[in-house]
Short mmCIF file of C-alpha atoms in Angstrom, two decimals:
data_model
loop_
_atom_site.label_atom_id
_atom_site.label_comp_id
_atom_site.label_asym_id
_atom_site.label_seq_id
_atom_site.Cartn_x
_atom_site.Cartn_y
_atom_site.Cartn_z
CA UNK A 12 -7.69 -93.30 -29.45
CA UNK A 13 -11.08 -92.71 -27.59
CA UNK A 14 -9.07 -93.64 -24.58
CA UNK A 15 -6.43 -91.52 -25.29
CA UNK A 16 -8.94 -88.50 -25.70
CA UNK A 17 -10.44 -88.86 -22.41
CA UNK A 18 -7.49 -89.25 -20.26
CA UNK A 19 -6.03 -85.66 -21.71
CA UNK A 20 -9.75 -84.30 -20.75
CA UNK A 21 -9.14 -85.61 -17.30
CA UNK A 22 -5.63 -84.49 -17.02
CA UNK A 23 -6.66 -80.99 -17.77
CA UNK A 24 -9.47 -81.03 -15.39
CA UNK A 25 -6.98 -82.31 -12.59
CA UNK A 26 -4.83 -78.95 -13.46
CA UNK A 27 -8.20 -76.89 -13.34
CA UNK A 28 -9.24 -78.30 -10.13
CA UNK A 29 -5.49 -77.62 -8.93
CA UNK A 30 -5.39 -73.88 -9.62
CA UNK A 31 -9.06 -72.55 -8.36
CA UNK A 32 -8.10 -74.47 -5.18
CA UNK A 33 -4.63 -72.71 -4.76
CA UNK A 34 -6.45 -69.46 -5.51
CA UNK A 35 -9.18 -70.14 -2.76
CA UNK A 36 -6.74 -71.13 -0.31
CA UNK A 37 -4.44 -67.37 -1.04
CA UNK A 38 -7.49 -65.33 -0.95
CA UNK A 39 -8.32 -67.24 2.31
CA UNK A 40 -4.80 -66.46 3.40
CA UNK A 41 -5.06 -63.04 2.60
CA UNK A 42 -7.92 -61.89 4.25
CA UNK A 43 -7.80 -59.02 6.53
CA UNK A 44 -10.22 -56.85 8.63
CA UNK A 45 -10.34 -53.39 9.97
CA UNK A 46 -10.89 -53.45 13.76
CA UNK A 47 -10.62 -50.02 14.81
CA UNK A 48 -14.12 -48.05 14.85
CA UNK A 49 -12.76 -44.28 14.68
CA UNK A 50 -12.68 -42.98 11.63
CA UNK A 51 -11.97 -39.00 12.64
CA UNK A 52 -9.40 -37.62 14.96
CA UNK A 53 -8.00 -34.52 16.31
CA UNK A 54 -5.11 -33.16 15.30
CA UNK A 55 -2.42 -34.02 18.13
CA UNK A 56 -4.22 -37.49 19.31
CA UNK A 57 -2.29 -40.26 19.47
CA UNK A 58 -3.90 -42.79 16.33
CA UNK A 59 -3.61 -46.43 16.19
CA UNK A 60 -5.05 -48.39 13.62
CA UNK A 61 -5.86 -52.26 14.42
CA UNK A 62 -6.44 -54.94 11.80
CA UNK A 63 -6.76 -58.74 12.10
CA UNK A 64 -4.86 -60.35 8.99
CA UNK A 65 -4.19 -64.30 7.88
CA UNK A 66 -0.69 -63.21 7.13
CA UNK A 67 2.05 -61.89 9.03
CA UNK A 68 3.63 -59.79 6.30
CA UNK A 69 0.99 -57.11 5.89
CA UNK A 70 2.07 -53.35 5.78
CA UNK A 71 0.70 -49.78 6.21
CA UNK A 72 0.93 -47.54 3.20
CA UNK A 73 0.08 -44.46 4.39
CA UNK A 74 -0.74 -40.83 2.40
CA UNK A 75 -1.41 -37.30 3.56
CA UNK A 76 -0.87 -34.08 1.73
CA UNK A 77 2.26 -33.57 3.81
CA UNK A 78 3.71 -37.51 2.69
CA UNK A 79 4.07 -40.73 2.24
CA UNK A 80 5.02 -43.57 4.90
CA UNK A 81 5.24 -47.32 5.18
CA UNK A 82 4.48 -48.55 8.35
CA UNK A 83 5.32 -52.27 9.60
CA UNK A 84 2.82 -53.63 12.16
CA UNK A 85 3.13 -54.39 16.03
CA UNK A 86 1.31 -57.46 16.69
CA UNK A 87 -0.51 -58.56 19.75
CA UNK A 88 -1.93 -61.85 20.01
CA UNK A 89 -3.79 -61.84 16.51
CA UNK A 90 -4.56 -58.23 16.26
CA UNK A 91 -1.59 -55.76 14.21
CA UNK A 92 -1.28 -52.74 15.72
CA UNK A 93 -0.16 -49.67 13.36
CA UNK A 94 0.55 -46.12 14.61
CA UNK A 95 0.55 -43.04 12.66
CA UNK A 96 3.30 -41.12 13.09
CA UNK A 97 2.93 -37.43 14.26
CA UNK A 98 3.97 -35.53 11.65
CA UNK A 99 0.68 -37.21 9.66
CA UNK A 100 -1.76 -36.58 12.63
CA UNK A 101 -1.03 -33.42 13.79
CA UNK A 102 -2.04 -31.71 10.19
CA UNK A 103 -5.88 -31.15 9.41
CA UNK A 104 -6.94 -33.50 6.38
CA UNK A 105 -7.43 -37.20 5.32
CA UNK A 106 -4.76 -39.51 5.88
CA UNK A 107 -5.39 -42.38 2.89
CA UNK A 108 -4.18 -46.24 4.05
CA UNK A 109 -3.58 -48.87 2.08
CA UNK A 110 -3.39 -52.58 3.84
CA UNK A 111 -0.34 -54.11 1.60
CA UNK A 112 1.17 -57.95 1.05
CA UNK A 113 3.80 -58.12 -1.35
CA UNK A 114 2.98 -54.88 -3.06
CA UNK A 115 -0.65 -55.64 -3.10
CA UNK A 116 -3.44 -53.82 -1.88
CA UNK A 117 -5.62 -56.41 0.20
CA UNK A 118 -7.45 -53.53 2.23
CA UNK A 119 -8.11 -49.24 2.27
CA UNK A 120 -9.69 -46.73 3.71
CA UNK A 121 -9.12 -43.45 5.24
CA UNK A 122 -8.60 -41.25 8.46
CA UNK A 123 -9.79 -37.80 8.71
CA UNK A 124 -7.78 -35.00 10.97
CA UNK A 125 -10.09 -32.38 12.27
CA UNK A 126 -8.18 -29.34 14.28
CA UNK A 127 -7.55 -29.50 17.75
CA UNK A 128 -10.13 -27.84 20.46
CA UNK A 129 -7.07 -27.66 22.63
CA UNK A 130 -5.71 -24.36 21.97
CA UNK A 131 -6.94 -21.31 19.58
CA UNK A 132 -4.23 -19.12 17.84
CA UNK A 133 -5.26 -15.92 16.12
CA UNK A 134 -3.27 -14.58 12.88
CA UNK A 135 -4.92 -10.99 11.70
CA UNK A 136 -4.01 -8.64 8.99
CA UNK A 137 -5.66 -5.16 8.23
CA UNK A 138 -5.07 -3.21 5.39
CA UNK A 139 -4.58 -0.66 3.59
CA UNK A 140 -3.06 0.78 6.55
CA UNK A 141 -5.15 4.11 5.89
CA UNK A 142 -7.85 5.45 4.35
CA UNK A 143 -9.84 8.87 3.47
CA UNK A 144 -13.24 9.66 5.72
CA UNK A 145 -15.99 9.97 3.57
CA UNK A 146 -17.98 6.44 3.64
CA UNK A 147 -16.84 5.47 0.55
CA UNK A 148 -13.69 4.33 1.27
CA UNK A 149 -12.98 1.05 3.73
CA UNK A 150 -10.03 -1.32 4.63
CA UNK A 151 -10.58 -5.38 5.32
CA UNK A 152 -9.91 -7.13 8.77
CA UNK A 153 -9.05 -10.44 7.75
CA UNK A 154 -8.49 -13.53 10.13
CA UNK A 155 -6.76 -16.57 10.36
CA UNK A 156 -7.45 -19.03 13.37
CA UNK A 157 -5.41 -22.19 13.65
CA UNK A 158 -5.03 -24.55 16.54
CA UNK A 159 -1.80 -25.19 18.09
CA UNK A 160 -0.36 -27.35 15.05
CA UNK A 161 -0.99 -24.40 12.39
CA UNK A 162 -4.00 -26.35 11.10
CA UNK A 163 -6.77 -23.78 9.86
CA UNK A 164 -10.01 -24.28 11.78
CA UNK A 165 -13.05 -25.63 10.28
CA UNK A 166 -15.63 -23.71 8.21
CA UNK A 167 -18.66 -22.04 10.14
CA UNK A 168 -16.45 -21.27 13.04
CA UNK A 169 -17.53 -18.36 14.47
CA UNK A 170 -15.39 -15.39 14.93
CA UNK A 171 -16.31 -12.23 16.80
CA UNK A 172 -15.03 -8.79 14.93
CA UNK A 173 -14.93 -5.92 17.12
CA UNK A 174 -13.89 -2.14 15.96
CA UNK A 175 -13.96 1.08 17.81
CA UNK A 176 -13.86 4.63 16.10
CA UNK A 177 -14.12 7.90 17.88
CA UNK A 178 -16.52 6.65 20.91
CA UNK A 179 -18.62 4.19 19.12
CA UNK A 180 -17.81 0.38 19.36
CA UNK A 181 -19.14 -2.32 16.89
CA UNK A 182 -19.28 -6.04 17.14
CA UNK A 183 -19.89 -8.17 14.22
CA UNK A 184 -19.97 -12.04 14.02
CA UNK A 185 -18.30 -13.68 10.96
CA UNK A 186 -18.02 -17.35 9.92
CA UNK A 187 -15.03 -18.87 8.73
CA UNK A 188 -14.67 -19.97 4.99
CA UNK A 189 -12.26 -21.08 2.92
CA UNK A 190 -9.62 -21.11 6.01
CA UNK A 191 -10.44 -17.49 7.01
CA UNK A 192 -12.56 -14.90 8.28
CA UNK A 193 -13.07 -11.11 7.02
CA UNK A 194 -14.70 -8.10 7.40
CA UNK A 195 -14.61 -4.65 5.09
CA UNK A 196 -15.08 -1.55 7.36
CA UNK A 197 -16.13 1.85 5.99
CA UNK A 198 -14.92 4.94 6.72
CA UNK A 199 -17.35 7.79 8.42
CA UNK A 200 -17.27 11.16 7.25
CA UNK A 201 -15.18 11.82 10.38
CA UNK A 202 -11.15 11.72 10.25
CA UNK A 203 -9.61 9.95 12.96
CA UNK A 204 -8.85 6.13 13.53
CA UNK A 205 -9.82 2.70 13.70
CA UNK A 206 -9.07 0.19 16.18
CA UNK A 207 -9.61 -3.15 15.53
CA UNK A 208 -9.52 -6.70 16.73
CA UNK A 209 -10.87 -10.37 16.39
CA UNK A 210 -12.01 -13.28 19.08
CA UNK A 211 -12.60 -17.03 18.73
CA UNK A 212 -13.17 -19.51 21.12
CA UNK A 213 -12.42 -17.42 23.30
CA UNK A 214 -8.77 -16.23 22.48
CA UNK A 215 -8.43 -12.37 21.32
CA UNK A 216 -6.23 -10.99 18.53
CA UNK A 217 -3.62 -8.31 19.31
CA UNK A 218 -4.91 -4.46 18.32
CA UNK A 219 -4.56 -3.41 14.74
CA UNK A 220 -4.90 0.46 14.08
CA UNK A 221 -6.09 1.93 10.64
CA UNK A 222 -5.90 5.48 10.19
CA UNK A 223 -8.79 7.96 8.27
CA UNK A 224 -7.12 11.09 7.23
CA UNK A 225 -9.19 13.62 5.79
CA UNK A 226 -10.65 13.79 2.16
CA UNK A 227 -9.55 15.92 -0.65
CA UNK A 228 -9.80 19.78 0.21
CA UNK A 229 -12.42 21.91 -1.11
CA UNK A 230 -12.02 25.70 -1.89
CA UNK A 231 -10.51 28.01 0.25
CA UNK A 232 -9.71 31.89 1.01
CA UNK A 233 -6.02 33.56 1.03
CA UNK A 234 -5.43 36.81 2.79
CA UNK A 235 -2.54 38.86 2.07
CA UNK A 236 -0.30 41.28 5.06
CA UNK A 237 2.91 43.77 4.13
CA UNK A 238 3.89 46.27 6.31
CA UNK A 239 3.15 49.01 3.50
CA UNK A 240 2.61 49.05 0.27
CA UNK A 241 5.02 50.48 -1.52
CA UNK A 242 7.03 48.72 -4.06
CA UNK A 243 10.79 48.92 -2.29
CA UNK A 244 11.82 45.48 -3.50
CA UNK A 245 12.63 45.24 0.30
CA UNK A 246 10.27 44.46 2.42
CA UNK A 247 8.21 40.76 2.53
CA UNK A 248 4.28 40.28 1.57
CA UNK A 249 2.78 37.13 2.97
CA UNK A 250 -0.22 35.20 2.32
CA UNK A 251 -2.02 33.13 4.62
CA UNK A 252 -4.87 30.79 3.86
CA UNK A 253 -7.65 30.36 5.56
CA UNK A 254 -8.26 26.88 7.66
CA UNK A 255 -8.27 24.42 4.56
CA UNK A 256 -10.86 21.33 5.17
CA UNK A 257 -12.54 18.68 3.10
CA UNK A 258 -16.17 18.37 2.09
CA UNK A 259 -17.24 16.80 5.55
CA UNK A 260 -15.59 19.91 7.36
CA UNK A 261 -11.92 17.59 8.51
CA UNK A 262 -9.20 19.75 8.64
CA UNK A 263 -6.91 19.00 6.12
CA UNK A 264 -3.43 16.64 7.31
CA UNK A 265 -0.47 18.78 8.20
CA UNK A 266 1.92 18.86 5.59
CA UNK A 267 -0.46 19.29 2.40
CA UNK A 268 1.53 21.24 -0.07
CA UNK A 269 -0.09 24.59 -0.95
CA UNK A 270 1.29 26.45 -4.11
CA UNK A 271 1.18 30.15 -4.30
CA UNK A 272 0.86 31.89 -7.62
CA UNK A 273 1.04 35.67 -8.33
CA UNK A 274 0.78 37.05 -11.72
CA UNK A 275 2.03 40.52 -12.36
CA UNK A 276 1.37 43.46 -14.86
CA UNK A 277 4.05 42.00 -17.26
CA UNK A 278 2.39 38.58 -17.13
CA UNK A 279 4.94 37.22 -15.26
CA UNK A 280 4.11 34.37 -12.68
CA UNK A 281 5.89 34.22 -9.36
CA UNK A 282 5.56 31.43 -7.07
CA UNK A 283 5.90 30.54 -3.39
CA UNK A 284 5.26 27.27 -1.71
CA UNK A 285 3.88 26.36 2.36
CA UNK A 286 2.84 23.07 3.92
CA UNK A 287 -0.14 23.31 6.29
CA UNK A 288 -0.06 23.78 9.94
CA UNK A 289 -3.60 22.94 11.62
CA UNK A 290 -4.65 23.66 8.24
CA UNK A 291 -3.26 26.93 7.36
CA UNK A 292 -0.15 27.18 5.08
CA UNK A 293 1.47 30.38 4.55
CA UNK A 294 3.83 31.85 1.52
CA UNK A 295 6.16 34.45 1.49
CA UNK A 296 7.25 36.83 -1.53
CA UNK A 297 9.58 40.10 -2.08
CA UNK A 298 8.12 43.27 -2.32
CA UNK A 299 8.38 44.32 -6.20
CA UNK A 300 11.15 47.19 -7.11
CA UNK A 301 8.39 49.44 -8.88
CA UNK A 302 4.85 50.18 -9.24
CA UNK A 303 3.36 46.95 -9.66
CA UNK A 304 -0.33 45.40 -9.37
CA UNK A 305 -0.56 41.46 -8.63
CA UNK A 306 -2.95 39.09 -9.33
CA UNK A 307 -2.67 36.32 -6.20
CA UNK A 308 -4.13 32.83 -5.68
CA UNK A 309 -3.25 29.42 -4.08
CA UNK A 310 -4.07 25.89 -4.43
CA UNK A 311 -3.64 22.18 -3.58
CA UNK A 312 -2.46 20.46 -6.56
CA UNK A 313 -4.73 19.06 -8.63
CA UNK A 314 -7.30 19.29 -5.74
CA UNK A 315 -8.54 22.91 -4.59
CA UNK A 316 -7.92 26.35 -5.39
CA UNK A 317 -8.39 29.74 -3.43
CA UNK A 318 -10.12 32.94 -4.37
CA UNK A 319 -7.90 35.81 -6.15
CA UNK A 320 -6.46 38.49 -4.13
CA UNK A 321 -5.76 41.99 -6.24
CA UNK A 322 -2.73 43.80 -4.49
CA UNK A 323 -1.07 46.94 -5.39
CA UNK A 324 2.32 48.34 -4.78
CA UNK A 325 2.97 52.22 -5.02
CA UNK A 326 5.92 53.72 -6.52
CA UNK A 327 8.73 54.14 -4.08
CA UNK A 328 9.70 57.53 -5.41
CA UNK A 329 8.76 59.75 -8.14
CA UNK A 330 12.46 61.20 -9.80
CA UNK A 331 15.74 60.69 -9.10
CA UNK A 332 18.99 62.60 -9.71
CA UNK A 333 21.76 61.56 -12.20
CA UNK A 334 25.54 63.18 -12.71
CA UNK A 335 28.19 63.12 -15.11
CA UNK A 336 32.06 63.36 -14.24
CA UNK A 337 33.95 66.12 -16.74
CA UNK A 338 34.70 63.06 -19.51
CA UNK A 339 30.73 61.66 -18.92
CA UNK A 340 32.69 57.98 -18.28
CA UNK A 341 31.48 58.26 -14.33
CA UNK A 342 27.74 58.32 -13.64
CA UNK A 343 26.13 58.70 -10.32
CA UNK A 344 22.69 58.28 -9.73
CA UNK A 345 21.07 59.32 -6.40
CA UNK A 346 20.89 59.89 -4.11
CA UNK A 347 17.47 58.09 -4.06
CA UNK A 348 15.47 58.68 -1.28
CA UNK A 349 12.19 56.62 -0.61
CA UNK A 350 8.37 57.73 0.30
CA UNK A 351 9.87 59.10 4.01
CA UNK A 352 12.41 60.86 2.55
CA UNK A 353 14.68 58.16 3.57
CA UNK A 354 17.88 56.31 1.63
CA UNK A 355 16.26 53.67 -0.27
CA UNK A 356 17.58 50.16 1.30
CA UNK A 357 20.51 48.91 -0.10
CA UNK A 358 20.60 46.75 -2.82
CA UNK A 359 17.99 48.62 -4.88
CA UNK A 360 18.99 47.67 -8.59
CA UNK A 361 19.99 50.21 -10.95
CA UNK A 362 20.37 49.20 -14.84
CA UNK A 363 22.10 51.62 -17.30
CA UNK A 364 21.28 50.27 -21.08
CA UNK A 365 23.88 51.87 -23.63
CA UNK A 366 23.20 52.60 -26.95
CA UNK A 367 25.54 53.44 -30.14
CA UNK A 368 23.20 54.63 -33.21
CA UNK A 369 19.77 52.75 -31.92
CA UNK A 370 21.48 49.16 -31.43
CA UNK A 371 21.57 48.35 -28.03
CA UNK A 372 25.46 47.71 -26.63
CA UNK A 373 25.13 46.73 -23.14
CA UNK A 374 23.26 46.41 -20.07
CA UNK A 375 24.96 47.43 -16.58
CA UNK A 376 23.33 46.48 -13.22
CA UNK A 377 24.42 47.40 -10.07
CA UNK A 378 22.87 47.69 -6.24
CA UNK A 379 22.35 50.82 -4.78
CA UNK A 380 24.99 51.52 -1.53
CA UNK A 381 23.57 54.17 0.71
CA UNK A 382 21.16 55.72 -1.98
CA UNK A 383 23.87 56.00 -4.84
CA UNK A 384 24.23 53.70 -7.80
CA UNK A 385 27.49 54.13 -9.57
CA UNK A 386 28.54 53.56 -13.10
CA UNK A 387 32.04 53.67 -15.07
CA UNK A 388 32.29 53.52 -18.69
CA UNK A 389 35.72 52.50 -19.53
CA UNK A 390 37.94 53.90 -22.54
CA UNK A 391 39.01 50.44 -23.63
CA UNK A 392 35.73 49.54 -24.19
CA UNK A 393 33.68 52.84 -25.09
CA UNK A 394 36.20 54.83 -27.03
CA UNK A 395 35.39 58.61 -27.75
CA UNK A 396 32.10 58.78 -29.68
CA UNK A 397 28.54 59.90 -28.33
CA UNK A 398 26.43 57.25 -26.55
CA UNK A 399 22.63 56.78 -25.96
CA UNK A 400 22.43 56.55 -22.17
CA UNK A 401 19.07 54.58 -20.57
CA UNK A 402 19.17 54.87 -16.83
CA UNK A 403 16.06 52.92 -15.00
CA UNK A 404 15.27 52.64 -11.23
CA UNK A 405 11.95 52.20 -9.19
CA UNK A 406 9.97 51.59 -12.44
CA UNK A 407 11.47 55.57 -13.80
CA UNK A 408 13.46 55.92 -16.53
CA UNK A 409 15.62 58.77 -17.67
CA UNK A 410 17.24 59.24 -20.87
CA UNK A 411 20.69 61.07 -22.26
CA UNK A 412 23.00 61.47 -25.10
CA UNK A 413 26.58 61.59 -23.78
CA UNK A 414 29.96 62.27 -25.69
CA UNK A 415 32.50 59.91 -24.01
CA UNK A 416 35.95 61.60 -23.79
CA UNK A 417 39.40 60.43 -22.84
#
């Protein structure tokens, strides 16, 4: 029994020794050494990794942010060479490699690819495309220098930013950080145009333009002009602003919209519109057709307002004639004469209000022609009866009570 136990122990010992020896042999058989000394390369360079290995069946498993590949070596003597593909080595970043044998990793490492120094390409952007004068608004120039393989240059690479305004040129050195270099450029008090560009590694970007428009308009004045001051309902009254400027003395942009508002005696609001040219806007309004007093001002919507003008219009005439036919159905108003005893312009409005027992039946309006206005009360609408007739023109009213006949 004792002998049998010893025999079993001996067999187990042999098995342990056998497997231990086999493991040592396997480890020895799969020894790999990295022979290449460069661990940092520039984009575009040819990259060859060399290894010594005790096994012919090794492969190189490479991973980068762009792709993953498995490479088979080329053997030269006892050295195994792996040529990394261009689509990996042309892109900045780390390439992690693993030497594998039968899906097991024997050795691992990495190669760092830096941007190429052969050629620099400038990408630059500025926005917004327009700002306002005054020193508070600004735009930003952003520069993205890359190499010829579209790799962003390294942080802390120097970028020279130049900008010109009026006759002033300013240069500023900025550093690349997180792939870009940038600068905020504030406006001056004067309106105009910025020209900006950037340089890196001796390469210049394109020129970029940013417009500086005038700031908000400030209070301004208006004037009026007219050929005469009579309320003829025919001539034009013109209103003109002073040169509208911002608080820094810049003339507002052409096309700035100006509203002219007139309030008459009755409280009605009349409006006219104009757009600035060289800072000046003009509005026009037709003369009233009766004695009137206007209060007129102008404004740039939500921004600035003018002073108020008081404008008076004289009555065009003080009296007019009215003639009735025998049946009182045909009414002739005129001749109506103007301030120089001339006939009033054609189109001057004359109104006839028709009443019966204080009830308004109808209002008729006709324009004058050659100084006369004519009305006709048709028997089909107005039977024989007495009617109150009120005639208005030029702000003057005359009242009659007439019996209409057939």
